[in-house]
PDB file of C-alpha atoms in Angstrom:
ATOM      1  CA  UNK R  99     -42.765  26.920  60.469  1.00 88.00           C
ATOM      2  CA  UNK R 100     -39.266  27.975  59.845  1.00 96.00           C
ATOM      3  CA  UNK R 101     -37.770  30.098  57.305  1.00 97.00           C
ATOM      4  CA  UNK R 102     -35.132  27.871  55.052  1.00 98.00           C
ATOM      5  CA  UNK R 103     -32.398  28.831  52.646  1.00 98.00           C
ATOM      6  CA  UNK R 104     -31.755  26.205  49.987  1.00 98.00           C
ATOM      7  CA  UNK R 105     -28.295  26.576  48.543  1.00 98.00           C
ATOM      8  CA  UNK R 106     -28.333  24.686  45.190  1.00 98.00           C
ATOM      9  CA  UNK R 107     -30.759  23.614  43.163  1.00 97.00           C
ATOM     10  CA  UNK R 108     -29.823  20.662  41.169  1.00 94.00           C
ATOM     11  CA  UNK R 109     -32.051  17.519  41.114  1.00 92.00           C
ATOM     12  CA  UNK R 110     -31.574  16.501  44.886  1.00 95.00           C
ATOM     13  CA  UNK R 111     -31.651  20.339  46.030  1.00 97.00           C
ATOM     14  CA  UNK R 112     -34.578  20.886  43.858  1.00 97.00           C
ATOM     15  CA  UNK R 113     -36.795  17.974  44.936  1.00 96.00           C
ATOM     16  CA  UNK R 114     -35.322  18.855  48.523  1.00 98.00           C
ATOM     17  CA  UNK R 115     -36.798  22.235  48.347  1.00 97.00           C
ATOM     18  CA  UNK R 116     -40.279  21.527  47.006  1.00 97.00           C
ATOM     19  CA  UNK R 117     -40.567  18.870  49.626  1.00 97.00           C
ATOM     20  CA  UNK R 118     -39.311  21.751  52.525  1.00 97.00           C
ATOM     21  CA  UNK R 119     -41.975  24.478  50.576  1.00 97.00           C
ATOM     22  CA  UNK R 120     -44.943  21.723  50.490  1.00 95.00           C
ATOM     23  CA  UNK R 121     -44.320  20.557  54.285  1.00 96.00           C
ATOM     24  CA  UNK R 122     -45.247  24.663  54.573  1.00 96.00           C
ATOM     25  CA  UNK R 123     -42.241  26.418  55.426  1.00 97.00           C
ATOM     26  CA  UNK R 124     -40.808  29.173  53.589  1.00 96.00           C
ATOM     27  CA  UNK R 125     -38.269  28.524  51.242  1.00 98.00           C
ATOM     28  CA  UNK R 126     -35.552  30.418  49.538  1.00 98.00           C
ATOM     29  CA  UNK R 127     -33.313  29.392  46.690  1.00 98.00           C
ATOM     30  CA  UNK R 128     -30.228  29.956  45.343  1.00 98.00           C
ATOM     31  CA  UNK R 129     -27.856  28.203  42.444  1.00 97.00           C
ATOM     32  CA  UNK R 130     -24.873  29.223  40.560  1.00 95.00           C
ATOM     33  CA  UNK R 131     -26.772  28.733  37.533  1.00 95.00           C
ATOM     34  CA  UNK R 132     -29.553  30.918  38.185  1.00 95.00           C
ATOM     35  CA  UNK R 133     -31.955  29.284  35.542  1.00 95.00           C
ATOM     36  CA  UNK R 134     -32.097  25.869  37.528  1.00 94.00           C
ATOM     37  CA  UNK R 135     -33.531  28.169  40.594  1.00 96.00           C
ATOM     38  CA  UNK R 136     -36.111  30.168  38.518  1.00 96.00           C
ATOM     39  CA  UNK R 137     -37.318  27.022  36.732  1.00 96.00           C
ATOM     40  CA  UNK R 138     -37.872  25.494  40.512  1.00 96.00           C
ATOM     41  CA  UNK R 139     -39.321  28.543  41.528  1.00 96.00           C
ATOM     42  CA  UNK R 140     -41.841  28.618  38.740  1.00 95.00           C
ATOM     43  CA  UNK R 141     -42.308  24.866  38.543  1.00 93.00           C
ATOM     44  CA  UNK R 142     -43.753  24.929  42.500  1.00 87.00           C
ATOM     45  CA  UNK R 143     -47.162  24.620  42.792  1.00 86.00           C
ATOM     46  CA  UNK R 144     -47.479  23.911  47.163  1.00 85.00           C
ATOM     47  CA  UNK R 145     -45.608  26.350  49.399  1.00 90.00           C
ATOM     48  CA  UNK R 146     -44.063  29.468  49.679  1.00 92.00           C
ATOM     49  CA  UNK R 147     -40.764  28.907  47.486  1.00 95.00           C
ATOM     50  CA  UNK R 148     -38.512  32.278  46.371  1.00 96.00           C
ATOM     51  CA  UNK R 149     -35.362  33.217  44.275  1.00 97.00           C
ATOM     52  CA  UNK R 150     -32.770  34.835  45.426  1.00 98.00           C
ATOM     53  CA  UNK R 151     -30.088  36.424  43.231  1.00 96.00           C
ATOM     54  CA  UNK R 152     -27.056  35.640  45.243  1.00 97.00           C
ATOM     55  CA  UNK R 153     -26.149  33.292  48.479  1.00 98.00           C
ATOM     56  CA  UNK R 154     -26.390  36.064  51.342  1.00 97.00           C
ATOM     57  CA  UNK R 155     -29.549  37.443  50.020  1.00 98.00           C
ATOM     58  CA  UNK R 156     -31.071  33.706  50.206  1.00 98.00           C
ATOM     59  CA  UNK R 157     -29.763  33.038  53.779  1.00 98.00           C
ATOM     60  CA  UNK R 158     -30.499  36.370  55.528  1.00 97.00           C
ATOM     61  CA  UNK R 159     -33.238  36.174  57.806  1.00 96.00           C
ATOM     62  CA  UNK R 160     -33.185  32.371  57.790  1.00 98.00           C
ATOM     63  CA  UNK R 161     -33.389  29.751  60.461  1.00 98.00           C
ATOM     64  CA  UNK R 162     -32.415  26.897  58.796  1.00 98.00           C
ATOM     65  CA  UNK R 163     -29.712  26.922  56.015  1.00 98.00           C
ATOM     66  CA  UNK R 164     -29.954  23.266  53.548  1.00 98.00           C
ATOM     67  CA  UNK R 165     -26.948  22.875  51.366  1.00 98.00           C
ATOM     68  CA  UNK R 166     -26.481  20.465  48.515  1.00 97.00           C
ATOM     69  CA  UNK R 167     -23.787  21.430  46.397  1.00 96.00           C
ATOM     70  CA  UNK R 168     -21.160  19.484  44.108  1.00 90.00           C
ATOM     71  CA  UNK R 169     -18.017  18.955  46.709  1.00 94.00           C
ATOM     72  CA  UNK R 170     -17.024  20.036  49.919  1.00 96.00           C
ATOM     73  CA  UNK R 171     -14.442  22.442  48.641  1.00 96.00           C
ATOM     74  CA  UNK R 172     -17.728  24.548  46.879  1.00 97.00           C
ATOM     75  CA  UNK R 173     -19.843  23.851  50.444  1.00 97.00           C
ATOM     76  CA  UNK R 174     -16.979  25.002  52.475  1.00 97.00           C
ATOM     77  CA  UNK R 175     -15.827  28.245  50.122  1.00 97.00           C
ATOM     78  CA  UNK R 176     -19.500  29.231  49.668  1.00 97.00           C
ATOM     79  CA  UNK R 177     -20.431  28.818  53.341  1.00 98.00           C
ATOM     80  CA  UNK R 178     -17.386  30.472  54.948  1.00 97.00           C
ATOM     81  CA  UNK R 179     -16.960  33.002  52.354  1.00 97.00           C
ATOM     82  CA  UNK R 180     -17.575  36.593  54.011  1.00 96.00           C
ATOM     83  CA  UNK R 181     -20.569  37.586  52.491  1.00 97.00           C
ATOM     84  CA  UNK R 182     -22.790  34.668  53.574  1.00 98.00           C
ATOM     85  CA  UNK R 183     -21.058  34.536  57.356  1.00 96.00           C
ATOM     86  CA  UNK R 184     -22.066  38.114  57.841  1.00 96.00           C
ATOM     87  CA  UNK R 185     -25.664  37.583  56.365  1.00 97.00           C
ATOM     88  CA  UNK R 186     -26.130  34.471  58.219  1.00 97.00           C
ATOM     89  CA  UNK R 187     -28.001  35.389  61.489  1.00 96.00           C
ATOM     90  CA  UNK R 188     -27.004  34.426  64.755  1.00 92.00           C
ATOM     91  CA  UNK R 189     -27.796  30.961  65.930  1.00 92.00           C
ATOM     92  CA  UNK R 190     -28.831  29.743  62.365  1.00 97.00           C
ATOM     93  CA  UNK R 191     -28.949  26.129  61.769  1.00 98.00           C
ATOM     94  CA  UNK R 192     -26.893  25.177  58.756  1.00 98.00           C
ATOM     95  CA  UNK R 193     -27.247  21.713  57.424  1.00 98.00           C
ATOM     96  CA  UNK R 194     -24.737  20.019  54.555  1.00 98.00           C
ATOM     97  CA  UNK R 195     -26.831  17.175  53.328  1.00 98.00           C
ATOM     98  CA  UNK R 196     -23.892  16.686  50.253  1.00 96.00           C
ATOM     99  CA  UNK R 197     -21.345  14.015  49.925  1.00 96.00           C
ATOM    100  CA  UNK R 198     -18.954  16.589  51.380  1.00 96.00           C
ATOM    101  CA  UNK R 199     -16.078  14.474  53.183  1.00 96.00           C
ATOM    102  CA  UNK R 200     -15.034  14.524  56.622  1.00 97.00           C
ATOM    103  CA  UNK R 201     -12.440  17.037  56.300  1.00 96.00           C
ATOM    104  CA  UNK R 202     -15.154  19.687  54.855  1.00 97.00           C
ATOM    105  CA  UNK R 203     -17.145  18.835  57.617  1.00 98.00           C
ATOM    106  CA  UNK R 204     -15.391  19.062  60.738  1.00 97.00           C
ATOM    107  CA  UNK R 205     -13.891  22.417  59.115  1.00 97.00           C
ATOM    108  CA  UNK R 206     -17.511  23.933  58.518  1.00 98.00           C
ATOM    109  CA  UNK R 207     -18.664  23.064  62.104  1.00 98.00           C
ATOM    110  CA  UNK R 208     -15.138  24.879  63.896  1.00 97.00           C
ATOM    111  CA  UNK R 209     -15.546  27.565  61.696  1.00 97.00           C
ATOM    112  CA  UNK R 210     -19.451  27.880  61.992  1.00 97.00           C
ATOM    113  CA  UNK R 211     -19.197  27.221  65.903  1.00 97.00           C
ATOM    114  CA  UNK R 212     -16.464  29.776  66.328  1.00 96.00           C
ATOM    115  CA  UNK R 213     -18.727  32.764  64.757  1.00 96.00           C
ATOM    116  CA  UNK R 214     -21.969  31.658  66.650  1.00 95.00           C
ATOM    117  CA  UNK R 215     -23.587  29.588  64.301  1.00 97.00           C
ATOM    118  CA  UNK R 216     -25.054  25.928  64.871  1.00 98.00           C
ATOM    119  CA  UNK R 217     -24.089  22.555  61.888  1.00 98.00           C
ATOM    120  CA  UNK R 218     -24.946  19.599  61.398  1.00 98.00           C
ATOM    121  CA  UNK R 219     -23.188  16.640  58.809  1.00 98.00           C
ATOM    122  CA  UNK R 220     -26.285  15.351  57.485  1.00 98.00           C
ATOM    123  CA  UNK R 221     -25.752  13.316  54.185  1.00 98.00           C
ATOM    124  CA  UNK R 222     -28.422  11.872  52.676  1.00 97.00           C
ATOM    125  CA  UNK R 223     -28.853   7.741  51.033  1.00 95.00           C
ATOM    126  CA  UNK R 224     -31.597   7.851  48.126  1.00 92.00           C
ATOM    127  CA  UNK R 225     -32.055   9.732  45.169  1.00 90.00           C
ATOM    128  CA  UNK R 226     -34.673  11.899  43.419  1.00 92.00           C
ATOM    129  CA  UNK R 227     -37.534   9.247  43.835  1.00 91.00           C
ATOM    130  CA  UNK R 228     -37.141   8.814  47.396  1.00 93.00           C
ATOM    131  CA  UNK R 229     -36.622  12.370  48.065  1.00 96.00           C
ATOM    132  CA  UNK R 230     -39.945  13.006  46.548  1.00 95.00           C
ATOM    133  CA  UNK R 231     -41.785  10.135  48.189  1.00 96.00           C
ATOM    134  CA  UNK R 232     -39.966  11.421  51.330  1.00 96.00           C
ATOM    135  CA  UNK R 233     -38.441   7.754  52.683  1.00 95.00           C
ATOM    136  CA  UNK R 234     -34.613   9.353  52.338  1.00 96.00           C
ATOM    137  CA  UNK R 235     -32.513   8.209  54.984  1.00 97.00           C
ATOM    138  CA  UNK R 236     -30.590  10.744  56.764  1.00 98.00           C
ATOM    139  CA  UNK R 237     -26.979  10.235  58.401  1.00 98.00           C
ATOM    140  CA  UNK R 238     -27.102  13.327  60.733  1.00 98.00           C
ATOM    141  CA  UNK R 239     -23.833  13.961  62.995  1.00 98.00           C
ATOM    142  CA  UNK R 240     -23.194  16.800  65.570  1.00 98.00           C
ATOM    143  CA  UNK R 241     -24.371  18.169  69.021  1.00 98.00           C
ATOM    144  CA  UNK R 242     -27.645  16.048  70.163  1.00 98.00           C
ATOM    145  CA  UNK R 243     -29.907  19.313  70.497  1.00 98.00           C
ATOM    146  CA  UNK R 244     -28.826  20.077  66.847  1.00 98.00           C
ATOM    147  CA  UNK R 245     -29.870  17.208  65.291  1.00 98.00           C
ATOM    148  CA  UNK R 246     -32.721  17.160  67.322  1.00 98.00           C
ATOM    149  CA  UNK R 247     -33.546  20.817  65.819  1.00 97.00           C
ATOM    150  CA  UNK R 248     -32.834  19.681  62.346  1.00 98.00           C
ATOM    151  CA  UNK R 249     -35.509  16.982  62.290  1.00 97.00           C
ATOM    152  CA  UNK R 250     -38.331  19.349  61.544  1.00 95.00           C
ATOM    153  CA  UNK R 251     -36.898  20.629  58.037  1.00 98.00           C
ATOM    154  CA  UNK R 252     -35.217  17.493  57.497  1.00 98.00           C
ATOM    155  CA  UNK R 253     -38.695  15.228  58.023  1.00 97.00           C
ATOM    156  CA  UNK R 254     -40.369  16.926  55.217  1.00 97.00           C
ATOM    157  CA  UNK R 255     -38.221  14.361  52.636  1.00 97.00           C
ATOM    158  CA  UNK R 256     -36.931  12.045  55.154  1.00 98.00           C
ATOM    159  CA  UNK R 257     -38.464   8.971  56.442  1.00 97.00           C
ATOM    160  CA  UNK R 258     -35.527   8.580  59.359  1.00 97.00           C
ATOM    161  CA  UNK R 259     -33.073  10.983  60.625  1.00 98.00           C
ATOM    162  CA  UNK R 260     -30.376   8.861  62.650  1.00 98.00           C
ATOM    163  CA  UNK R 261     -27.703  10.714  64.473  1.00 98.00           C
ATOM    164  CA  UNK R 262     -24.590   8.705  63.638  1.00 98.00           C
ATOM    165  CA  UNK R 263     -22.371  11.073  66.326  1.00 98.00           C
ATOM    166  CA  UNK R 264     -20.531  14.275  66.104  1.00 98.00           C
ATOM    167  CA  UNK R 265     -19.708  16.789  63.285  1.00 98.00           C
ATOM    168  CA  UNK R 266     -17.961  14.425  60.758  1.00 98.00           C
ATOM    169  CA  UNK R 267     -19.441  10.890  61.451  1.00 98.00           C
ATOM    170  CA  UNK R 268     -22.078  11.799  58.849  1.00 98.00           C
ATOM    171  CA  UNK R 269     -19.622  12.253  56.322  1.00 98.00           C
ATOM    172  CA  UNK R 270     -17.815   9.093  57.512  1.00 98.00           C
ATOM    173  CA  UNK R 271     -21.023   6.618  57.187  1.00 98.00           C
ATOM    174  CA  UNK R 272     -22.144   8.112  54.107  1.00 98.00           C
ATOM    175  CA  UNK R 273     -18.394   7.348  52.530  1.00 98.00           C
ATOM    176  CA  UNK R 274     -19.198   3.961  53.815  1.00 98.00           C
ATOM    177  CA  UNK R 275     -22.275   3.722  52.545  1.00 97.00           C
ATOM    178  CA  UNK R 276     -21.276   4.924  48.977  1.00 97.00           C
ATOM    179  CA  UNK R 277     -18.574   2.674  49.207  1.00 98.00           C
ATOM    180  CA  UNK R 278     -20.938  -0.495  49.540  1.00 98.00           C
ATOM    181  CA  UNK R 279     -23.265   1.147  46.477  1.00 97.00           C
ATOM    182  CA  UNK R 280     -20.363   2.302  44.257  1.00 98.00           C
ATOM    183  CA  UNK R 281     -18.678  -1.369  44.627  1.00 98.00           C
ATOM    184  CA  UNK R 282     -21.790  -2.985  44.070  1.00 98.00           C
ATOM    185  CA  UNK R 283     -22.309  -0.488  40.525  1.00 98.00           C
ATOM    186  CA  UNK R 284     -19.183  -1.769  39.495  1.00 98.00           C
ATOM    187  CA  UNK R 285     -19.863  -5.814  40.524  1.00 98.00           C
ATOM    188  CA  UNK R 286     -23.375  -5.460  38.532  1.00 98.00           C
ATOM    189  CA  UNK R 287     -21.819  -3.889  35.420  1.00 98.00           C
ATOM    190  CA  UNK R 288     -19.365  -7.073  35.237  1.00 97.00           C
ATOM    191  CA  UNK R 289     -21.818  -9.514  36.164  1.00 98.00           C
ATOM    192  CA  UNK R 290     -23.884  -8.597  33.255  1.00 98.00           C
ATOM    193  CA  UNK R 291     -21.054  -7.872  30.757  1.00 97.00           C
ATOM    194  CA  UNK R 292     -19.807 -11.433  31.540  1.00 98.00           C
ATOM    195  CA  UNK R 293     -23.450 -13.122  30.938  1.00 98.00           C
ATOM    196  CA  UNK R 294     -24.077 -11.241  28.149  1.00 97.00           C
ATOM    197  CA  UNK R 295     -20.642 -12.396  26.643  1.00 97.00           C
ATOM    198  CA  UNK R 296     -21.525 -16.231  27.755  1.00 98.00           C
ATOM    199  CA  UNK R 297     -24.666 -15.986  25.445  1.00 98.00           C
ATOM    200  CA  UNK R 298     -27.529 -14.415  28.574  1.00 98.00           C
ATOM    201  CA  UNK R 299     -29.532 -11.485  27.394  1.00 98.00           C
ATOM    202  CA  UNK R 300     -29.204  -8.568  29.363  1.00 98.00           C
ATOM    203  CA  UNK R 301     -32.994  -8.865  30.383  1.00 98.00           C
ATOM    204  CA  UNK R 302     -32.988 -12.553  31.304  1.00 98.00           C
ATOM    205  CA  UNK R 303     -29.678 -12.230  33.126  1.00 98.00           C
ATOM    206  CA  UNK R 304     -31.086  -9.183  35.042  1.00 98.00           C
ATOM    207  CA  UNK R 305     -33.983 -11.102  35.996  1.00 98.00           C
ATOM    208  CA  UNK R 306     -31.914 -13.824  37.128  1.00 98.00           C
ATOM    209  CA  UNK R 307     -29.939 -10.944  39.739  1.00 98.00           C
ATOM    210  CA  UNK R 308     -32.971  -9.245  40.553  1.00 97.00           C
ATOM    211  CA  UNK R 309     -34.069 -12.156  42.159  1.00 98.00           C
ATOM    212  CA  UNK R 310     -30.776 -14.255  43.442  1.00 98.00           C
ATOM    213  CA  UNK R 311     -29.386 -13.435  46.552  1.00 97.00           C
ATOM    214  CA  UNK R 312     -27.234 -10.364  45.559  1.00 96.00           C
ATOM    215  CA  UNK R 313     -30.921  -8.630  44.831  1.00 96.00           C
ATOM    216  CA  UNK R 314     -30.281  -5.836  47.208  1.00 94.00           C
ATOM    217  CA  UNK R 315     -32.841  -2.692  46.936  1.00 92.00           C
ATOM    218  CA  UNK R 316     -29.738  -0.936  44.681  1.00 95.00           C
ATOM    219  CA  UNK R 317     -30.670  -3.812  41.962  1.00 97.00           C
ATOM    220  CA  UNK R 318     -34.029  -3.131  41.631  1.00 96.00           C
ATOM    221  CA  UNK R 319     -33.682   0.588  41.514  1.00 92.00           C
ATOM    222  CA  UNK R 320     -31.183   0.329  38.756  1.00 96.00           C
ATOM    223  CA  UNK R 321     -32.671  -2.110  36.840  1.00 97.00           C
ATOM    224  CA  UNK R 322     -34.010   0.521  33.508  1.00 97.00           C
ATOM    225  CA  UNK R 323     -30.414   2.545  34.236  1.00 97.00           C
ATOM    226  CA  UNK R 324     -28.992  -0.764  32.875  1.00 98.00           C
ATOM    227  CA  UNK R 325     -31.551  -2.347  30.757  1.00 98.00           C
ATOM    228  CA  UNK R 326     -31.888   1.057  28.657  1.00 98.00           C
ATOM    229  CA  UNK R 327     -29.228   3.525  28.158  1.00 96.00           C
ATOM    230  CA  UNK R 328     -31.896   6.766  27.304  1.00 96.00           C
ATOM    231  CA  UNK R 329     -32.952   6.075  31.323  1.00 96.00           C
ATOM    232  CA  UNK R 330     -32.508   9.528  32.864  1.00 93.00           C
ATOM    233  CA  UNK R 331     -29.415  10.044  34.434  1.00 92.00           C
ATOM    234  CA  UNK R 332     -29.334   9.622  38.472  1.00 90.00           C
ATOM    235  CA  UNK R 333     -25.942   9.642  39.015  1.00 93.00           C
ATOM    236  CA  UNK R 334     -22.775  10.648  36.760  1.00 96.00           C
ATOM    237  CA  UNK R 335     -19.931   8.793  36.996  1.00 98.00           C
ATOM    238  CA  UNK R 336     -17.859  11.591  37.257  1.00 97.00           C
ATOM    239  CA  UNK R 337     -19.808  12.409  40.880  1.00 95.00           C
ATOM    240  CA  UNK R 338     -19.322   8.644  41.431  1.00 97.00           C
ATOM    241  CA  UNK R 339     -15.316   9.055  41.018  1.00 98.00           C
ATOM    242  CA  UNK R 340     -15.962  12.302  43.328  1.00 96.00           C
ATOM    243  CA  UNK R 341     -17.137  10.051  46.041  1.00 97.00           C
ATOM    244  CA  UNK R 342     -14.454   7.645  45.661  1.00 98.00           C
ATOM    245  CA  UNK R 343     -11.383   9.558  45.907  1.00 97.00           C
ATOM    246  CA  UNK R 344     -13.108  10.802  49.638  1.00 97.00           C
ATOM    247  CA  UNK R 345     -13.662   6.906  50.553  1.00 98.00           C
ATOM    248  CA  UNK R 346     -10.404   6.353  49.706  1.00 98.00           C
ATOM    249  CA  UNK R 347      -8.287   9.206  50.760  1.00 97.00           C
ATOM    250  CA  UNK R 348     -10.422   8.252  54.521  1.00 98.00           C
ATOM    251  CA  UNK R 349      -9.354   4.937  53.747  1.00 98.00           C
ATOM    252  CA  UNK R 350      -5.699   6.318  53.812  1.00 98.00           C
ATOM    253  CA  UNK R 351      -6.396   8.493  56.653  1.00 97.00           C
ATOM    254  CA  UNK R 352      -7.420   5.790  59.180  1.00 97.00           C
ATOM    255  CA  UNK R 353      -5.484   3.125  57.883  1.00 98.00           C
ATOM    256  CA  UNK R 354      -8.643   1.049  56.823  1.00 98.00           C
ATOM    257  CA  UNK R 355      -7.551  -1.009  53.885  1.00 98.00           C
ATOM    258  CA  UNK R 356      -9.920  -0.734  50.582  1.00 98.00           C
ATOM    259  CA  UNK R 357      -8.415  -2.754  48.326  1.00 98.00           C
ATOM    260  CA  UNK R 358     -11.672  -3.421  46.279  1.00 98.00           C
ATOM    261  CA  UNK R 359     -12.440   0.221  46.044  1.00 98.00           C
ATOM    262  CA  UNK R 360      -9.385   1.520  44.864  1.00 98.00           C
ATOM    263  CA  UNK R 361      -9.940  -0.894  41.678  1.00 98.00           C
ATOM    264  CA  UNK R 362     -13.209   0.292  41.653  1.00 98.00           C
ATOM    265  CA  UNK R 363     -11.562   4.069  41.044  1.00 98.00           C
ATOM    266  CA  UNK R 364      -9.360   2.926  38.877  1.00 98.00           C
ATOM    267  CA  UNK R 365     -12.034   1.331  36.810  1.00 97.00           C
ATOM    268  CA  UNK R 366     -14.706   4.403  37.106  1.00 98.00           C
ATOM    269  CA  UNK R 367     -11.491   7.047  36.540  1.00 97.00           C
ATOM    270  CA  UNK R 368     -10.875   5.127  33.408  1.00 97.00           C
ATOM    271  CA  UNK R 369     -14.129   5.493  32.299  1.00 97.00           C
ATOM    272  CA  UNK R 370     -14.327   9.724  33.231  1.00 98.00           C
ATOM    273  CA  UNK R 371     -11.157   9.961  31.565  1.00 97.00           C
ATOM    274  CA  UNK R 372     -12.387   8.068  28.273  1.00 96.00           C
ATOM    275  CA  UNK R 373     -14.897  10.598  28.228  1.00 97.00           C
ATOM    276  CA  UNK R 374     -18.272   9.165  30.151  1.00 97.00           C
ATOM    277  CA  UNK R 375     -17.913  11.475  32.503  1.00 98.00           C
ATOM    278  CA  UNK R 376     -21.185  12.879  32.110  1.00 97.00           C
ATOM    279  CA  UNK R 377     -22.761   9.742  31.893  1.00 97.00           C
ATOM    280  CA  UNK R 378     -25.191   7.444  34.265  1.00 97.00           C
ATOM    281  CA  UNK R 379     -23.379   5.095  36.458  1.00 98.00           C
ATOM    282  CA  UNK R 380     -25.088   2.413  35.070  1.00 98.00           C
ATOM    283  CA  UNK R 381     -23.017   2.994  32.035  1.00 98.00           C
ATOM    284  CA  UNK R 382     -19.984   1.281  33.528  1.00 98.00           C
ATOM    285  CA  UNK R 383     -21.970  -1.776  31.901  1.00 97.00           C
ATOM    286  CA  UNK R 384     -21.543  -0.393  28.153  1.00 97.00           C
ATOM    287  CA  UNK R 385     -17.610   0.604  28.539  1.00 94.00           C
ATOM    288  CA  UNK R 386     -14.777  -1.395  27.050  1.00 80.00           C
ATOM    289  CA  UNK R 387     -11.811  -0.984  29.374  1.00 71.00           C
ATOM    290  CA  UNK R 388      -8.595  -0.178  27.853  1.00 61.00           C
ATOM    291  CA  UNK R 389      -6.815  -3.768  26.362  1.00 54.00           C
ATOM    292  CA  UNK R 390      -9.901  -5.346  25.843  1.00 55.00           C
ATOM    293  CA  UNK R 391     -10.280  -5.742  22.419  1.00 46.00           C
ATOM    294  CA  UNK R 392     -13.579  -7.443  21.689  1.00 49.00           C
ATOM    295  CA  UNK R 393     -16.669  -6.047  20.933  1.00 42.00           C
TER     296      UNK R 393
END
């Protein structure tokens, strides 16, 4: 059994962290807000789970550090930042499961590599649900041995663990991933305003996609995010315009074209800027884009 540092504690990090504590190794937690920690830390019921009060405390002593915070700019300044690369001991494993970008990622493993430390890119596709039924797919990328050494904290929430190549390809195939889901998000939202518009209930013209050939596993797990706006929110859409500006700055970078995408920013900006910000990306569904007049 290992000992793990989990680096924020926010829905994915905290389901991530009762999974790692359960599957019997010990954990310990940090978060910025310290009262999302301490409620995980009283919440657990299996495992050995602890708080610590700042990010060097949780990752001294640790052989496997799990991060899941916001961007890649807070992964990368909390990871590199001289406190936690002195307390981080010798050989640790660190392992970015965020939507950090490639950029953040080959950065963290030169930097990491250059004072003796081992990283893997390992982004995650699935939410809270699949996290805690432990099916997550995992998009690990650096040296073979290091993913290799990953897979036994990363198994305790993860059905597969698929290296996808080295430091950076993670980030790269969950961008493309995200693209697929956050074009999709948008496509459904439309689909549905327009039947509701031509006279379809929501319901019957969700049943209707649900089971036509666009059905993809997506539809079916957003189905009460769209049907009922007091569903619990998975996924702002301020995160989702977050992920976005990565696909398509990558986009930019290696001259892929994304023509689709960047309307889908525009759109989901739009919407963040209006004020939904905070709001499930589901919610794209129940916006009236600027010009359009009817209600």
């Amino acid at each position: 059994m290992a000992d793990v540092a989990v680096l924020g504690t926010g829905r994915m990090g905290s389901a991530m962290a009762r999974r790692v504590a359960a599957a019997g190794h010990r954990v310990r937690v940090w978060n910025r807000t310290r009262s999302s920690a301490q409620a995980l830390v009283d919440s657990q019921t299996h495992g050995e789970l602890l708080l610590a009060t700042t990010p060097s405390e949780a990752v001294t002593d640790a052989d496997v550090v799990l991060t899941m915070l916001a961007d890649g700019d807070v992964t990368t300044s909390l990871l590199l930042s001289e406190a936690v690369l002195s307390a981080l001991p010798t050989h640790c494993l660190v392992i970015d499961l965020g939507t950090s970008g490639v950029a953040a990622a080959t950065s963290l493993g030169r930097r990491l590599g250059e004072a003796g430390h081992r990283f893997v890119d390992a982004p995650v596709s699935g939410s809270v649900p699949a996290v805690t039924a432990g099916t997550l797919l995992v998009m690990a990328s650096g040296r073979p041995d290091d993913v290799i050494a990953a897979r036994g904290v990363l198994e305790s929430f993860a059905a597969e663990v698929l290296r996808v190549g080295d430091v950076g390809a993670g980030q790269a195939m969950k961008l493309a991933v995200n693209l697929v889901v956050h074009d999709l998000n948008a496509a459904l939202a439309e689909a549905l305003v327009l039947a509701e518009r031509s006279g379809v209930t929501r319901t019957e013209a969700y049943d209707v996609l649900e089971r036509s050939v666009v059905g993809a596993p997506f539809v079916h797990y957003k189905r009460p995010a769209f049907l009922d706006p007091q569903t619990p929110i998975a996924m702002s859409l301020e995160l989702v315009a977050k992920d976005l500006r990565l696909i398509t700055e990558q986009g930019r970078t290696t001259g892929a074209a994304l023509p689709v995408t960047e309307q889908t920013l525009r759109r989901v900006q739009g919407a963040v800027d209006a004020g939904w910000g905070p709001r499930d990306m589901a919610d794209l569904s129940r916006i009236q884009p600027a010009g359009d007049s009817r209600e």
